[in-house]
Amino acid sequence: MKRLLLLFFFTFSVCSAQNINFNEEHKDENKKVYTIQLFSYIDKNIVQEVFEKIPIEFKVHTNLYKIKGTIKGRCFQGSAISELKPYLEKLHAVGFKDAFIVKTTTLDMQNEIISNKKEKVVTKQSENENIKDTAQNTQQKDLLPSPKIQNTLSQSDKADILLKAQNSYLNGNENDAIMYYEMLFASDNENEKIKNNLCYLYGKQGAWSHAKDLIEAQNYQGKFIYAYAYGAVERNNPNFYYDLSPYILVDHSGRLMILAGYYFEKQNEIEKANYYYQMGYEKNPENVYNIFAYARSLDIKKNTQAVAIYKTILSKIATSHPMYSSIKKRVSELGG
């Protein structure tokens, strides 16, 4: 019955989306992050030459940063060194033997990144503040636009990478699966299935900072937040509640509440679990999955009301529904 709850809840969650409304604006903070440094040079020509040698699967994740007179190529970000080690090993294997992990902050990375956008901002700011032309020209010459990555993946390339992503996941290699899905996302950022799979895998690894941009792009009103939550709960990710607590109580579908209940049930915090199961049911009492989760929580507590609620579900679903036979069997076991 426990697996039935999670399996069918997730199936329902990723197939349709309800709105989530928020009363507060969530702002990014300056957080400590780790990234992989590939190279560091002063000469822009050398930078361009080395950059072009980066394999495409890593190039799409690489940015250039201007730091103390040198241009540094850095790729991937993570909240812990352990997240980046698999990527570092792959970079060493393809020839970047000197690549290493460095610690920085999100704010520093934003301020130090080299891009056309930043170049324009500097120019406008220089004009508005009437900075001397010589200083302005010097500052602009120091800036090197990040090389633009063209979509070089053919349909056959995409099919091959997708197969690698799926096989990596089935073989338990989530880091490789994420890498391949990120390659596909960089090539086709409108593909909803790829983004959904990424959010699910990010959830399993607790990589909220990676999933957040995708989820924010939907204004927290799409299925990506549920895919992330499902992955986090499935993996018993300790950051699940911390990452999603601002959104759980304002989810009008009740799904995040049900997942929170399941998360706490797996932690053997039954009172908390029952609290969220009931909240999810009360938030959306017409959803049969929410009803089932609440009935199950009553069943666990040996509350006789569970039978009546199970029967309510049976009256709402067809006999061909995947939950029907299991619920009917449970009602019979309870003497209903």
Coordinates of C-alpha atoms in Angstrom, one line a residue:
M1 CA 0.0 0.0 0.0
K2 CA 2.9 2.3 0.7
R3 CA 4.4 1.8 -2.8
L4 CA 1.0 2.2 -4.3
L5 CA 0.7 5.6 -2.8
L6 CA 4.0 6.8 -4.1
L7 CA 3.8 5.2 -7.5
F8 CA 0.3 6.5 -8.5
F9 CA 0.8 9.8 -6.8
F10 CA 3.9 10.4 -9.0
T11 CA 2.2 9.2 -12.1
F12 CA -0.6 11.6 -11.5
S13 CA 1.8 14.4 -10.6
V14 CA 3.9 14.3 -13.7
C15 CA 1.0 14.0 -16.1
S16 CA -0.9 17.1 -15.0
A17 CA -0.1 20.3 -13.1
Q18 CA -2.0 22.5 -10.7
N19 CA -1.2 26.1 -9.8
I20 CA 0.9 27.0 -6.9
N21 CA 0.5 30.6 -5.6
F22 CA 3.0 32.5 -3.5
N23 CA 2.7 35.5 -1.4
E24 CA 6.4 36.2 -1.0
E25 CA 9.2 36.8 -3.5
H26 CA 12.1 34.5 -3.1
K27 CA 15.5 36.0 -3.7
D28 CA 18.8 34.3 -4.3
E29 CA 21.3 34.6 -1.6
N30 CA 25.1 34.8 -1.8
K31 CA 25.9 31.2 -1.2
K32 CA 29.2 29.2 -1.2
V33 CA 29.6 27.0 -4.2
Y34 CA 32.2 24.8 -5.7
T35 CA 33.2 24.7 -9.4
I36 CA 35.8 23.0 -11.6
Q37 CA 38.6 25.2 -13.0
L38 CA 39.8 24.0 -16.3
F39 CA 42.5 26.6 -17.1
S40 CA 43.8 30.1 -16.4
Y41 CA 45.5 32.3 -18.9
I42 CA 46.2 36.0 -19.6
D43 CA 46.4 35.7 -23.4
K44 CA 42.9 35.8 -24.9
N45 CA 44.1 33.9 -28.0
I46 CA 45.3 31.0 -25.9
V47 CA 42.0 31.1 -24.0
Q48 CA 40.0 30.8 -27.3
E49 CA 42.3 28.1 -28.5
V50 CA 41.9 26.0 -25.4
F51 CA 38.2 26.6 -25.2
E52 CA 37.7 25.2 -28.6
K53 CA 39.4 22.0 -27.6
I54 CA 36.8 21.3 -24.8
P55 CA 34.5 18.4 -25.8
I56 CA 31.0 19.6 -26.5
E57 CA 29.5 17.8 -23.5
F58 CA 31.6 19.9 -21.2
K59 CA 31.8 23.1 -23.4
V60 CA 28.1 23.7 -22.9
H61 CA 28.7 24.0 -19.2
T62 CA 31.8 26.1 -19.3
N63 CA 32.0 29.9 -18.7
L64 CA 34.9 32.3 -18.7
Y65 CA 35.7 34.5 -15.7
K66 CA 37.9 37.6 -15.4
I67 CA 39.8 37.3 -12.0
K68 CA 42.8 39.4 -11.1
G69 CA 44.0 39.9 -14.6
T70 CA 43.6 36.3 -15.8
I71 CA 40.8 34.6 -17.7
K72 CA 39.7 31.4 -16.1
G73 CA 37.6 28.7 -17.7
R74 CA 35.3 27.0 -15.2
C75 CA 32.5 24.5 -15.6
F76 CA 29.8 22.9 -13.4
Q77 CA 28.7 24.0 -10.0
G78 CA 27.8 22.2 -6.8
S79 CA 27.1 22.8 -3.2
A80 CA 29.7 20.1 -2.2
I81 CA 33.0 18.8 -3.5
S82 CA 31.5 15.3 -3.7
E83 CA 29.0 16.5 -6.3
L84 CA 31.8 17.6 -8.7
K85 CA 34.2 14.7 -8.3
P86 CA 32.6 12.5 -11.0
Y87 CA 32.8 15.4 -13.5
L88 CA 36.4 16.1 -12.5
E89 CA 37.4 12.5 -13.2
K90 CA 35.8 12.7 -16.6
L91 CA 37.6 16.0 -17.4
H92 CA 40.9 14.4 -16.4
A93 CA 40.2 11.5 -18.6
V94 CA 39.6 13.7 -21.7
G95 CA 42.9 15.5 -21.3
F96 CA 42.3 18.3 -18.7
K97 CA 44.8 16.8 -16.2
D98 CA 45.3 20.1 -14.4
A99 CA 41.6 20.7 -13.7
F100 CA 40.7 21.1 -10.1
I101 CA 37.8 22.1 -7.8
V102 CA 37.7 25.6 -6.4
K103 CA 35.5 27.2 -3.8
T104 CA 33.8 30.5 -4.6
T105 CA 30.4 32.2 -4.1
T106 CA 27.4 32.7 -6.3
L107 CA 27.8 36.5 -6.1
D108 CA 31.5 36.3 -7.1
M109 CA 30.6 34.1 -10.1
Q110 CA 28.0 36.6 -11.2
N111 CA 30.3 39.5 -10.8
E112 CA 33.3 37.9 -12.5
I113 CA 31.7 36.1 -15.4
I114 CA 32.6 37.5 -18.9
S115 CA 29.7 38.0 -21.3
N116 CA 28.3 40.5 -23.8
K117 CA 25.6 41.4 -21.4
K118 CA 28.2 42.4 -18.8
E119 CA 30.1 44.4 -21.3
K120 CA 27.1 46.4 -22.2
V121 CA 26.3 47.1 -18.5
V122 CA 29.8 48.4 -17.9
T123 CA 29.6 50.7 -21.0
K124 CA 26.3 52.1 -19.9
Q125 CA 27.4 52.6 -16.3
S126 CA 30.6 54.2 -17.5
E127 CA 28.6 56.7 -19.6
N128 CA 26.1 57.5 -16.8
E129 CA 28.8 58.1 -14.3
N130 CA 30.9 60.1 -16.7
I131 CA 34.0 57.9 -16.1
K132 CA 37.0 58.9 -18.1
D133 CA 37.2 57.6 -21.6
T134 CA 40.6 56.1 -21.1
A135 CA 39.5 54.1 -18.1
Q136 CA 36.3 53.0 -19.9
N137 CA 38.2 51.8 -22.9
T138 CA 40.7 49.9 -20.8
Q139 CA 37.9 48.2 -18.9
Q140 CA 36.1 47.2 -22.1
K141 CA 39.3 45.8 -23.7
D142 CA 39.8 43.5 -20.7
L143 CA 36.4 41.9 -21.3
L144 CA 36.2 38.9 -23.5
P145 CA 32.8 37.7 -24.6
S146 CA 32.0 34.1 -23.7
P147 CA 32.2 32.0 -26.9
K148 CA 28.7 31.2 -28.1
I149 CA 27.9 27.5 -28.2
Q150 CA 26.2 26.6 -31.4
N151 CA 23.6 23.8 -31.6
T152 CA 25.8 21.2 -33.2
L153 CA 23.8 18.1 -32.3
S154 CA 22.1 16.4 -35.1
Q155 CA 18.9 14.4 -34.6
S156 CA 21.0 11.2 -34.6
D157 CA 23.4 12.7 -32.0
K158 CA 20.4 13.6 -29.8
A159 CA 19.0 10.1 -30.1
D160 CA 22.3 8.6 -29.2
I161 CA 22.8 10.9 -26.2
L162 CA 19.2 10.2 -25.0
L163 CA 19.9 6.5 -25.2
K164 CA 23.1 7.0 -23.1
A165 CA 21.1 9.1 -20.6
Q166 CA 18.5 6.4 -20.2
N167 CA 21.0 3.6 -20.0
S168 CA 23.1 5.5 -17.5
Y169 CA 20.0 5.9 -15.3
L170 CA 19.0 2.3 -15.6
N171 CA 22.5 1.2 -14.6
G172 CA 22.4 3.4 -11.5
N173 CA 24.9 6.0 -12.8
E174 CA 22.9 9.2 -12.1
N175 CA 25.8 11.6 -12.6
D176 CA 26.3 10.4 -16.2
A177 CA 22.5 10.5 -16.7
I178 CA 22.4 14.1 -15.5
M179 CA 25.4 15.0 -17.7
Y180 CA 23.7 13.6 -20.9
Y181 CA 20.3 15.2 -20.1
E182 CA 22.0 18.5 -19.5
M183 CA 23.7 18.1 -22.9
L184 CA 20.2 17.6 -24.5
F185 CA 18.8 20.5 -22.5
A186 CA 21.6 22.8 -23.8
S187 CA 20.7 21.7 -27.4
D188 CA 16.9 21.8 -27.0
N189 CA 15.8 23.8 -23.9
E190 CA 12.2 23.6 -24.9
N191 CA 11.9 19.8 -24.4
E192 CA 9.6 19.3 -21.4
K193 CA 10.5 15.7 -20.9
I194 CA 14.2 16.4 -20.7
K195 CA 13.6 19.2 -18.1
N196 CA 11.2 17.0 -16.1
N197 CA 13.8 14.1 -16.0
L198 CA 16.5 16.6 -15.0
C199 CA 14.4 17.9 -12.1
Y200 CA 13.6 14.4 -10.9
L201 CA 17.4 13.5 -10.9
Y202 CA 18.3 16.8 -9.3
G203 CA 15.8 15.9 -6.6
K204 CA 17.4 12.5 -6.0
Q205 CA 20.7 14.2 -5.6
G206 CA 19.4 17.2 -3.6
A207 CA 20.6 19.6 -6.2
W208 CA 18.0 22.3 -5.6
S209 CA 20.2 25.1 -6.9
H210 CA 20.3 23.3 -10.3
A211 CA 16.6 22.6 -10.5
K212 CA 15.5 26.0 -9.1
D213 CA 15.9 27.8 -12.4
L214 CA 13.8 25.4 -14.3
I215 CA 11.1 25.5 -11.6
E216 CA 11.2 29.3 -11.4
A217 CA 10.7 29.5 -15.2
Q218 CA 7.3 27.9 -14.6
N219 CA 6.6 30.3 -11.8
Y220 CA 6.3 27.3 -9.5
Q221 CA 3.1 26.4 -11.4
G222 CA 4.2 23.3 -13.3
K223 CA 5.1 19.7 -12.9
F224 CA 8.9 20.2 -12.5
I225 CA 8.6 21.1 -8.8
Y226 CA 6.7 17.8 -8.3
A227 CA 9.3 15.8 -10.2
Y228 CA 12.0 17.3 -8.0
A229 CA 10.0 16.6 -4.8
Y230 CA 9.4 13.0 -5.9
G231 CA 13.1 12.4 -6.6
A232 CA 14.0 13.9 -3.2
V233 CA 11.5 11.8 -1.3
E234 CA 12.4 8.6 -3.2
R235 CA 16.0 9.1 -2.2
N236 CA 15.2 10.2 1.4
N237 CA 17.1 13.4 0.7
P238 CA 17.7 15.2 4.0
N239 CA 17.3 18.6 2.4
F240 CA 13.8 17.8 1.0
Y241 CA 11.8 19.7 3.6
Y242 CA 14.4 22.5 3.9
D243 CA 14.3 23.1 0.1
L244 CA 10.6 22.9 -0.4
S245 CA 9.1 24.1 2.9
P246 CA 8.3 27.6 1.5
Y247 CA 6.2 26.0 -1.2
I248 CA 4.5 23.0 0.5
L249 CA 1.9 24.9 2.4
V250 CA 0.9 27.1 -0.6
D251 CA 0.5 24.3 -3.1
H252 CA -3.2 24.3 -4.0
S253 CA -3.0 20.8 -5.4
G254 CA -2.0 19.3 -2.1
R255 CA 0.6 17.1 -3.8
L256 CA 3.6 18.6 -2.0
M257 CA 1.8 18.1 1.3
I258 CA 1.2 14.4 0.5
L259 CA 4.8 14.0 -0.5
A260 CA 5.9 15.7 2.7
G261 CA 3.7 13.2 4.6
Y262 CA 5.3 10.3 2.8
Y263 CA 8.8 11.8 3.5
F264 CA 8.1 12.0 7.2
E265 CA 6.6 8.5 7.2
K266 CA 9.8 7.1 5.8
Q267 CA 11.7 8.9 8.5
N268 CA 9.3 7.2 11.0
E269 CA 7.9 10.6 12.1
I270 CA 4.4 9.3 12.0
E271 CA 2.7 12.3 13.7
K272 CA 4.2 14.7 11.2
A273 CA 3.3 12.4 8.3
N274 CA -0.3 12.2 9.4
Y275 CA -0.4 16.0 9.7
Y276 CA 0.7 16.5 6.1
Y277 CA -1.5 13.7 4.8
Q278 CA -4.6 15.4 6.4
M279 CA -3.5 18.8 5.1
G280 CA -3.1 17.5 1.6
Y281 CA -6.6 15.9 1.8
E282 CA -8.2 19.0 3.1
K283 CA -6.4 21.2 0.5
N284 CA -7.8 19.1 -2.4
P285 CA -10.4 16.6 -1.2
E286 CA -11.6 15.7 -4.7
N287 CA -8.2 14.2 -5.8
V288 CA -8.4 10.5 -5.3
Y289 CA -4.7 10.2 -4.6
N290 CA -4.9 12.8 -1.8
I291 CA -8.0 10.9 -0.5
F292 CA -6.0 7.6 -0.6
A293 CA -3.1 9.0 1.2
Y294 CA -5.3 10.3 4.0
A295 CA -7.2 7.1 4.2
R296 CA -4.0 5.2 4.5
S297 CA -2.8 7.4 7.3
L298 CA -6.0 6.7 9.2
D299 CA -5.6 3.0 8.4
I300 CA -2.1 3.0 9.9
K301 CA -3.5 4.5 13.1
K302 CA -6.2 1.8 13.1
N303 CA -8.8 4.5 12.8
T304 CA -12.1 2.9 11.7
Q305 CA -12.9 6.0 9.5
A306 CA -10.4 4.6 7.0
V307 CA -12.9 2.1 5.6
A308 CA -15.5 4.7 4.8
I309 CA -12.9 6.8 3.0
Y310 CA -11.6 3.9 1.1
K311 CA -15.1 3.2 -0.1
T312 CA -15.4 6.8 -1.2
I313 CA -12.4 6.3 -3.5
L314 CA -14.0 3.1 -4.9
S315 CA -17.1 5.1 -5.7
K316 CA -15.0 7.6 -7.6
I317 CA -12.8 5.4 -9.8
A318 CA -13.5 2.8 -12.4
T319 CA -12.9 -0.9 -11.7
S320 CA -10.1 -0.7 -14.3
H321 CA -8.3 1.9 -12.3
P322 CA -4.9 0.7 -11.1
M323 CA -5.8 1.3 -7.4
Y324 CA -9.2 -0.3 -7.5
S325 CA -8.3 -3.9 -6.7
S326 CA -5.8 -3.1 -4.0
I327 CA -8.2 -0.8 -2.2
K328 CA -11.1 -3.2 -2.5
K329 CA -8.9 -5.9 -1.1
R330 CA -8.0 -3.7 1.9
V331 CA -11.6 -2.8 2.6
S332 CA -12.4 -6.5 2.7
E333 CA -9.5 -7.2 5.1
L334 CA -10.9 -4.5 7.4
G335 CA -14.3 -6.1 7.3
G336 CA -15.9 -3.3 5.3

